[in-house]
XYZ file of N, CA and C in Angstrom:
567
model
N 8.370 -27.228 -1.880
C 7.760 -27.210 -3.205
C 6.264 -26.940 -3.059
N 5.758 -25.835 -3.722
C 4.626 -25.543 -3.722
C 3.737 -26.979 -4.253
N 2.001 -27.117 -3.722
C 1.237 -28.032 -3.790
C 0.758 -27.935 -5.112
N -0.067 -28.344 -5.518
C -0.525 -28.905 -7.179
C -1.929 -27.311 -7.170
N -2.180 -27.462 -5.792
C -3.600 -26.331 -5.759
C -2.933 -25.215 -5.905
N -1.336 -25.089 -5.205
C -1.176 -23.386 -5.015
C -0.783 -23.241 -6.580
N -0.001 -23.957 -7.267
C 0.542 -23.778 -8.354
C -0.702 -23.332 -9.722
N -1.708 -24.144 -9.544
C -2.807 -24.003 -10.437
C -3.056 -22.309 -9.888
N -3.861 -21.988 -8.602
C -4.016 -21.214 -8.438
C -3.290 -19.834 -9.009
N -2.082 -19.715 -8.943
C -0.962 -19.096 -8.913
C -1.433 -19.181 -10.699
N -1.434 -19.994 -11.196
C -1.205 -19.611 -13.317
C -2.719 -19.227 -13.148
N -3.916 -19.369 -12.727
C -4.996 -19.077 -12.930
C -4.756 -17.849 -12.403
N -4.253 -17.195 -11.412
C -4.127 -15.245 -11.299
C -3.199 -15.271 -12.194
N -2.496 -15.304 -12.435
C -1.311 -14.373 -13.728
C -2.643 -14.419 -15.117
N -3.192 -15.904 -15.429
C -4.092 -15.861 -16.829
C -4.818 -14.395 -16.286
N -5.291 -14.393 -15.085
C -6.468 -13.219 -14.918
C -5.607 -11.842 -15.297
N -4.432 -12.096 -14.856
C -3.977 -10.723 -14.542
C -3.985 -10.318 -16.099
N -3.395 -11.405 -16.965
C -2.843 -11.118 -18.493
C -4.317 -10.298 -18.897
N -5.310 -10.881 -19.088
C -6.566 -10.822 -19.646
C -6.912 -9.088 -18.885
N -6.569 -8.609 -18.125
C -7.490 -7.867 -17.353
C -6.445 -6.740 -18.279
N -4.887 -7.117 -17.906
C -4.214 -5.653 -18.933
C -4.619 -5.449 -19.947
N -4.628 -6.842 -20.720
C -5.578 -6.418 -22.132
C -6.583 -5.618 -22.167
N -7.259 -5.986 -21.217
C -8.652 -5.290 -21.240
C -8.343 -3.456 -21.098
N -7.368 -3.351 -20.021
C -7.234 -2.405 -19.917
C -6.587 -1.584 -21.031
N -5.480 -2.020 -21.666
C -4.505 -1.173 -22.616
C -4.645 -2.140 -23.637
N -6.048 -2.257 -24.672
C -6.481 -3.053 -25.700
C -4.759 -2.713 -26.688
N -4.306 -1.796 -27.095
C -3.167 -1.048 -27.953
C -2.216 -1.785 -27.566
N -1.660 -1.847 -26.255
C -0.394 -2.108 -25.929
C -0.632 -3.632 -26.759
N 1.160 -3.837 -26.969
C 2.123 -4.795 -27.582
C 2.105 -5.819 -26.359
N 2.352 -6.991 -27.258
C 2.236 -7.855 -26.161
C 3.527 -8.494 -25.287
N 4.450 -7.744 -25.618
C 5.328 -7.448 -24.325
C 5.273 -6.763 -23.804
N 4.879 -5.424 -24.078
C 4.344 -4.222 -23.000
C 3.325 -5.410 -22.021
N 2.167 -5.903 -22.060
C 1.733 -6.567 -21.198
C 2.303 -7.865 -20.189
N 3.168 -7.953 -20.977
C 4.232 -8.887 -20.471
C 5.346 -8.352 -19.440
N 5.761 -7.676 -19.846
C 6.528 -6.512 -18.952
C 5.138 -5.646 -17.910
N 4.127 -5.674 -17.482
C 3.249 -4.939 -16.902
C 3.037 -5.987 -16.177
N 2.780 -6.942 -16.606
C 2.032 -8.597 -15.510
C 3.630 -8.861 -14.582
N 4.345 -8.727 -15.697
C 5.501 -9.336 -14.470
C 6.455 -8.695 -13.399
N 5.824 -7.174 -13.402
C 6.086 -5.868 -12.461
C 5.119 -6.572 -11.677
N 4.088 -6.394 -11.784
C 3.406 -6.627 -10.797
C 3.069 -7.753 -10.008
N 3.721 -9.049 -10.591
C 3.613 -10.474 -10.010
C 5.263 -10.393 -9.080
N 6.087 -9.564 -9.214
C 7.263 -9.207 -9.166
C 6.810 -8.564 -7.533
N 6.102 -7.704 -7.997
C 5.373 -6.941 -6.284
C 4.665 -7.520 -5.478
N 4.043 -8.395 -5.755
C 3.269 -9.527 -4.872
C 4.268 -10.819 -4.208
N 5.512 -10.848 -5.024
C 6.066 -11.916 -4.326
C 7.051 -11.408 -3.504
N 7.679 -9.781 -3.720
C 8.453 -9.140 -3.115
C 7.816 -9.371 -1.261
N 5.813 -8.719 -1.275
C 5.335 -8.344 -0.482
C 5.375 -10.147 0.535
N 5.316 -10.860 -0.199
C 5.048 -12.268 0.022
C 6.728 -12.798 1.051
N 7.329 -12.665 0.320
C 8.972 -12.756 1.037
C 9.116 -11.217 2.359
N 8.551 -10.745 2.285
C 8.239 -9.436 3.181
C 8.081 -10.344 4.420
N 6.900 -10.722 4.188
C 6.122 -11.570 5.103
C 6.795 -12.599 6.198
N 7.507 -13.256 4.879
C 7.934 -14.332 5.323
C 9.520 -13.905 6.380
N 10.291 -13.002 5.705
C 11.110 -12.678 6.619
C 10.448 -11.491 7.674
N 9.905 -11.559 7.749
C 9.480 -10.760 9.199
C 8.242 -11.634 10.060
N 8.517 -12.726 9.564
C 8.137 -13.647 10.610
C 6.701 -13.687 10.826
N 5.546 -12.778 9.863
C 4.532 -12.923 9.563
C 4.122 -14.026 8.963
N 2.386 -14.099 8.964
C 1.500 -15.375 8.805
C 1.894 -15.174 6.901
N 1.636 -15.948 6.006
C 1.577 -15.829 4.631
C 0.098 -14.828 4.727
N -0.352 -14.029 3.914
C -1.614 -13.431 3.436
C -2.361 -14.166 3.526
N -3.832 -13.961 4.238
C -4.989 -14.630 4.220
C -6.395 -13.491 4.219
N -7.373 -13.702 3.235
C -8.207 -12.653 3.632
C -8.944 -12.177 4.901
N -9.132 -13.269 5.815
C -9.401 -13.868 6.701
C -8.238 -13.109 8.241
N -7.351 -13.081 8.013
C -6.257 -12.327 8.985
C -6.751 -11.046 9.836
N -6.700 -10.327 8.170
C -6.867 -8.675 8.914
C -5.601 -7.915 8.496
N -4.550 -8.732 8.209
C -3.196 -8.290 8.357
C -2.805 -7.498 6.524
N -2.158 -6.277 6.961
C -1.769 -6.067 5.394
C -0.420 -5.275 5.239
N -0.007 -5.679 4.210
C 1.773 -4.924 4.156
C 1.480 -4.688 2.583
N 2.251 -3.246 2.969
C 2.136 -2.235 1.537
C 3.441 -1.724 1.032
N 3.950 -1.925 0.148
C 5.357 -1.700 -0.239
C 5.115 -0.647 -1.566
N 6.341 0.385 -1.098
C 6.406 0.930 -2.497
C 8.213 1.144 -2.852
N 8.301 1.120 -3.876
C 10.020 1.518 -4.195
C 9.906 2.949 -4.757
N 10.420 3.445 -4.182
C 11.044 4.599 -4.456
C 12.946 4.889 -4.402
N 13.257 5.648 -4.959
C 14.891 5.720 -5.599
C 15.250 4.220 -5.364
N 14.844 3.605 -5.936
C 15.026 2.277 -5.905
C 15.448 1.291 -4.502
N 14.831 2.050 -3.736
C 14.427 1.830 -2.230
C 12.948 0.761 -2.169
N 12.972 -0.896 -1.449
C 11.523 -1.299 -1.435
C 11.703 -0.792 -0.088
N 9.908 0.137 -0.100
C 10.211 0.268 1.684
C 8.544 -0.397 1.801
N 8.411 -1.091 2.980
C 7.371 -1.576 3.179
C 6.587 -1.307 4.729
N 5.092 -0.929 4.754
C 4.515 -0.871 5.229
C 3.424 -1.954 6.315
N 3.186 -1.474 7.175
C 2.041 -2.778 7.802
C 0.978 -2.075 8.943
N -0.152 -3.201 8.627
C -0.904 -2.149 9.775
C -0.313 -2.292 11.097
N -1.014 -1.616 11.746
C -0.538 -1.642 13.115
C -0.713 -2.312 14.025
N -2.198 -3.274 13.326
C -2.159 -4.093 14.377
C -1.979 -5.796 14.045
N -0.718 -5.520 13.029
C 0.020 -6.640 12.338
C 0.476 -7.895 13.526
N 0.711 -7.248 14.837
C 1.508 -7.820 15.495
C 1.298 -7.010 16.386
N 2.203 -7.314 17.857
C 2.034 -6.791 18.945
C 3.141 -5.450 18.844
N 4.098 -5.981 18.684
C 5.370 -5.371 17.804
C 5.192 -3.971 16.890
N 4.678 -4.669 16.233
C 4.532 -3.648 14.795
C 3.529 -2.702 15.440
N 2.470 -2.924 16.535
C 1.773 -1.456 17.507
C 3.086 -0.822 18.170
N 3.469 -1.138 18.932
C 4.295 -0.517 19.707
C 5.449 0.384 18.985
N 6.504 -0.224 17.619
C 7.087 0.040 17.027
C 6.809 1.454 15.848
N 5.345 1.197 15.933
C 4.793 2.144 15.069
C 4.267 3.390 15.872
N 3.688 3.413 16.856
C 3.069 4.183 17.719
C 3.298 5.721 17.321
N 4.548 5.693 17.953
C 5.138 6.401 18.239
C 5.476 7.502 16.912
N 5.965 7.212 15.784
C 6.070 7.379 14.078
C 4.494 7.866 13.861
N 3.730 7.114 14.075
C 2.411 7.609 13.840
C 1.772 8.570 14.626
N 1.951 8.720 15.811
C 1.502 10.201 16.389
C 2.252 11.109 16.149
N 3.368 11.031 15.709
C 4.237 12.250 15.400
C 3.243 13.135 14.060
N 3.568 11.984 13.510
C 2.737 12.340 11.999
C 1.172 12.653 11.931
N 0.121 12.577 12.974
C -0.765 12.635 13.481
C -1.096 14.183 13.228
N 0.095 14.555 14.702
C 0.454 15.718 14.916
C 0.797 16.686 13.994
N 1.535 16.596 12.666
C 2.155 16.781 11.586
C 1.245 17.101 10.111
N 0.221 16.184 10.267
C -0.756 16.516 9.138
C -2.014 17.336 9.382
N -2.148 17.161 10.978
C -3.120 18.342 11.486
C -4.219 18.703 10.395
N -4.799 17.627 10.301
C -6.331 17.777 8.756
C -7.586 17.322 9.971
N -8.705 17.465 9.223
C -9.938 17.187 10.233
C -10.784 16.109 9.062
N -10.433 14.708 9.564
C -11.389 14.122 8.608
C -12.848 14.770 8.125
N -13.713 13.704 7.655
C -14.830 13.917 6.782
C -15.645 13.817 8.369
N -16.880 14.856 9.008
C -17.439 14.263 10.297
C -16.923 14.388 11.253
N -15.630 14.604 11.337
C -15.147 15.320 12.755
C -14.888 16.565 12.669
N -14.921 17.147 14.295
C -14.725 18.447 14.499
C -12.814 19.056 14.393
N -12.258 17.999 15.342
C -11.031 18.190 15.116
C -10.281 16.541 15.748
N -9.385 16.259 14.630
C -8.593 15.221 15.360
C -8.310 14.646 16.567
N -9.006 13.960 17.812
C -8.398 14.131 19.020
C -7.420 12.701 19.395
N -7.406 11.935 18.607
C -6.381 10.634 18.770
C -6.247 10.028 17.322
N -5.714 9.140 17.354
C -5.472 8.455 16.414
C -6.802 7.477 15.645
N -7.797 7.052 16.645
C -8.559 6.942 16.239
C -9.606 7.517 15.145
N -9.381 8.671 15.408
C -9.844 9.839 14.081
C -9.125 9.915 12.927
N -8.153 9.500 12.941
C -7.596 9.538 11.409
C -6.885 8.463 11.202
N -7.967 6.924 11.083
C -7.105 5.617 11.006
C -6.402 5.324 9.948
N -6.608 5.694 9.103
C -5.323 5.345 7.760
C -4.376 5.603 8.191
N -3.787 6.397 9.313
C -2.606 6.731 10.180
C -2.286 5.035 10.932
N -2.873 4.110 10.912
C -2.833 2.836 11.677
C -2.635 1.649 10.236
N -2.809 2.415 9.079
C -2.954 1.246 8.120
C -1.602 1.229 7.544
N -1.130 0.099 6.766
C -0.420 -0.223 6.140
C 0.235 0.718 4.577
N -0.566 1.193 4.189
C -0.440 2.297 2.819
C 0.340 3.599 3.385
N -0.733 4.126 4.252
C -0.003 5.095 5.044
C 1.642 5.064 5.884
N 1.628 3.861 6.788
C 2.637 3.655 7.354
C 4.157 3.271 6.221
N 3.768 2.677 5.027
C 4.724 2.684 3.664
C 4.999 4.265 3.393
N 4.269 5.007 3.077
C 4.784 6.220 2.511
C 5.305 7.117 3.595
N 5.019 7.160 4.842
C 5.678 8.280 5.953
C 7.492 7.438 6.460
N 7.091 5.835 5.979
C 8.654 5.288 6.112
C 9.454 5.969 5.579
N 8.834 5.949 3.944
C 9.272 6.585 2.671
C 10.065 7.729 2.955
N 9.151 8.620 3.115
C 9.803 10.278 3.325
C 10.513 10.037 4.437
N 10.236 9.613 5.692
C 11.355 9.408 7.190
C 12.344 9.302 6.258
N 12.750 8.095 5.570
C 14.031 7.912 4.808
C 14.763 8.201 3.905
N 13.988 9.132 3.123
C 14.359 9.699 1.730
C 14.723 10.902 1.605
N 13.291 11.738 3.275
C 12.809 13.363 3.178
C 12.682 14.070 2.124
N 12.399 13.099 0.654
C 11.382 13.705 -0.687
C 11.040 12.642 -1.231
N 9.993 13.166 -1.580
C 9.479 12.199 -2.256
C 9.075 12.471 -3.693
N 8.756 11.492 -4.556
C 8.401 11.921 -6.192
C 7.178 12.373 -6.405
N 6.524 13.154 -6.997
C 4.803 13.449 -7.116
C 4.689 12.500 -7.424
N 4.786 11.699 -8.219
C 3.844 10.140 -8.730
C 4.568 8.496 -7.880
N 3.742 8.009 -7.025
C 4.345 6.963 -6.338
C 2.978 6.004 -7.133
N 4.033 4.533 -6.762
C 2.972 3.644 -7.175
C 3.159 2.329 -6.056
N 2.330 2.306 -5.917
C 2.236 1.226 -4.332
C 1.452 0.076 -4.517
N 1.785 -1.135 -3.704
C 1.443 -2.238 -4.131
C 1.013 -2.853 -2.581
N -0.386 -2.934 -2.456
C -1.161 -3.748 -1.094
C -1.655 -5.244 -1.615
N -1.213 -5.839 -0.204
C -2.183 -7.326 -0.119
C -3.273 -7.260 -0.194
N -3.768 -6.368 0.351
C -5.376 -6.459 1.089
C -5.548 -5.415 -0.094
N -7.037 -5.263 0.014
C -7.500 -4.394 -0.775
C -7.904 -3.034 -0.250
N -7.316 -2.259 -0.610
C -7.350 -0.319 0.229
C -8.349 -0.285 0.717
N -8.870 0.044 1.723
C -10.236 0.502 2.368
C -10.756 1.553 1.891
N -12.004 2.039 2.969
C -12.381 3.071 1.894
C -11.895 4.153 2.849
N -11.288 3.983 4.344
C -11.074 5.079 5.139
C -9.785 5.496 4.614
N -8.929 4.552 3.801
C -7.441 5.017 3.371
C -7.726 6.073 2.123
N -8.945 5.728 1.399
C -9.637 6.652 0.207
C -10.112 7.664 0.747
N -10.718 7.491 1.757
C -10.934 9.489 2.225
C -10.070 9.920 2.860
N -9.194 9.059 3.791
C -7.799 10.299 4.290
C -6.732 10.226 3.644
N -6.418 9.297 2.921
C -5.116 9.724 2.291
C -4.464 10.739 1.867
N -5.839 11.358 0.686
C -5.690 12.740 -0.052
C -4.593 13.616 0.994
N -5.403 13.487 2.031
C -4.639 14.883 2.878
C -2.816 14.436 3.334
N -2.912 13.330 3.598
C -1.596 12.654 3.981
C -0.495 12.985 2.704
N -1.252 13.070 1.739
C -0.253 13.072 0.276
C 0.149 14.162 0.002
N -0.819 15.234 0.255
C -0.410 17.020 -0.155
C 0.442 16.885 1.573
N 1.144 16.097 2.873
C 1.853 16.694 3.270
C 3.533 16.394 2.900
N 2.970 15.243 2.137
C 3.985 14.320 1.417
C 4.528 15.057 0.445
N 3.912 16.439 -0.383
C 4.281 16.526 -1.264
C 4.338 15.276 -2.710
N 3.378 14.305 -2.564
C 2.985 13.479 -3.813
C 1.831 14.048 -4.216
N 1.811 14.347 -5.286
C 0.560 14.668 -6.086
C -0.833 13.492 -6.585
N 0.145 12.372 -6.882
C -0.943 11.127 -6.848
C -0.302 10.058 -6.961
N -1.241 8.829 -6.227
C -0.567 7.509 -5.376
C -1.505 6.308 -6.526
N -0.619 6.155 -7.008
C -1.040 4.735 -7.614
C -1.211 3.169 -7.281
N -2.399 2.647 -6.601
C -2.449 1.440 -5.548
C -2.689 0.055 -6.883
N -1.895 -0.797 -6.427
C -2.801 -2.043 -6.992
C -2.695 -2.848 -5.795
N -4.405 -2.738 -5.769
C -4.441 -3.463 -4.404
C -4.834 -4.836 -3.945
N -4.718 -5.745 -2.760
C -4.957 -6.998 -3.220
C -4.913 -7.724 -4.606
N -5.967 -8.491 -4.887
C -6.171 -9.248 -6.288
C -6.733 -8.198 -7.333
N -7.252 -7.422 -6.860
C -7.579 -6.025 -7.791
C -6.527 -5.803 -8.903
N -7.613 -5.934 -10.325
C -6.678 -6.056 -11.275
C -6.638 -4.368 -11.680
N -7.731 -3.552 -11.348
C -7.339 -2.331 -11.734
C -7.026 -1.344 -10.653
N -5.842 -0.519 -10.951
C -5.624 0.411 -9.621
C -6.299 1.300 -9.350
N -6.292 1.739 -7.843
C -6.995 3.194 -7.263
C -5.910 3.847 -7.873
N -6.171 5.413 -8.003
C -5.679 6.242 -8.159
C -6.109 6.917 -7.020
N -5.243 7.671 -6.032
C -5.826 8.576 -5.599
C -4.853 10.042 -5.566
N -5.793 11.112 -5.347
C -4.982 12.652 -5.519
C -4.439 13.425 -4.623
N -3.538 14.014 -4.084
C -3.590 14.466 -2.896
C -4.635 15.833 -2.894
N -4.920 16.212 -1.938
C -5.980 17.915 -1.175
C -5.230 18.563 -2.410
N -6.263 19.721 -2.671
C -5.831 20.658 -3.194
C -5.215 21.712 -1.495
């Protein structure tokens, strides 16, 4: 049974969350916001039971650690960084240099890709969700909407774009961490 702090905590983010849709979609009905808060409290506890069956720590800002889930054809497929675990490097490695190899883009400042180190959103959690995605689907929808613990970095905001035009998604909808409003981001022209 959850403690008296997590529980307060827990109605004090949903009050935030309610207040922030408002803010956002002043028009919408107030089950449309009702139905919007509870998608998304719906995705946080999905990511939360993620956790817990894969034998991960609960979310802490403090960690480092982040898992990114998106559903697609009504598939949850979930993501993690890489250096979630000892496991989750090794397990991933391999998936991620393929794809390395595969998107062949030259970040912002480099000359040309020479490891993985050059294009770390290839190591993050957002990224590693959507290349699951396509591994398993091999299409994907132009409009995905994805749901992170942590809050997107800004290196997942400058490489993604390119990761998405190989994805064939046109644009990735994040709500990230406690962030009540989402990134949008676009793929390369």
């Amino acid at each position: 049974m959850p403690d008296k702090a997590a529980t307060e905590a827990q109605a004090a983010a949903k009050a935030n969350l309610y207040i922030a849709l408002q803010k956002m979609f002043p028009t919408a009905s107030k089950r449309a916001i009702d139905e919007m808060a509870k998608t998304i409290l719906e995705k946080r506890a999905k990511i939360a039971r993620f956790r817990e069956i894969a034998g991960l720590q609960p979310y802490s800002e403090d960690s480092g650690d982040t898992v990114a889930m998106t559903e697609v054809g009504g598939h949850a497929i979930f993501g993690v960084n890489s250096s979630i675990t000892k496991e989750s490097h090794e397990a991933t490695k391999e998936l991620r240099q393929k794809w390395f190899k595969m998107v062949k883009w030259c970040p912002p400042k480099k000359k040309e890709p020479k490891h993985l180190g050059h294009v770390q959103s290839l190591t993050h959690a957002e990224s590693h969700a959507l290349i699951r995605a396509y591994e398993r689907l091999g299409k994907l929808p132009k409009r995905i909407i994805m749901y992170v613990d942590r809050k997107t970095c800004n290196i997942c905001k400058g490489e993604m774009p390119a990761l998405l035009k190989h994805l064939g998604v046109d644009e990735l909808t994040i709500f990230s961490g406690d962030s009540l409003e989402p990134l949008v981001l676009k793929a390369v022209k």
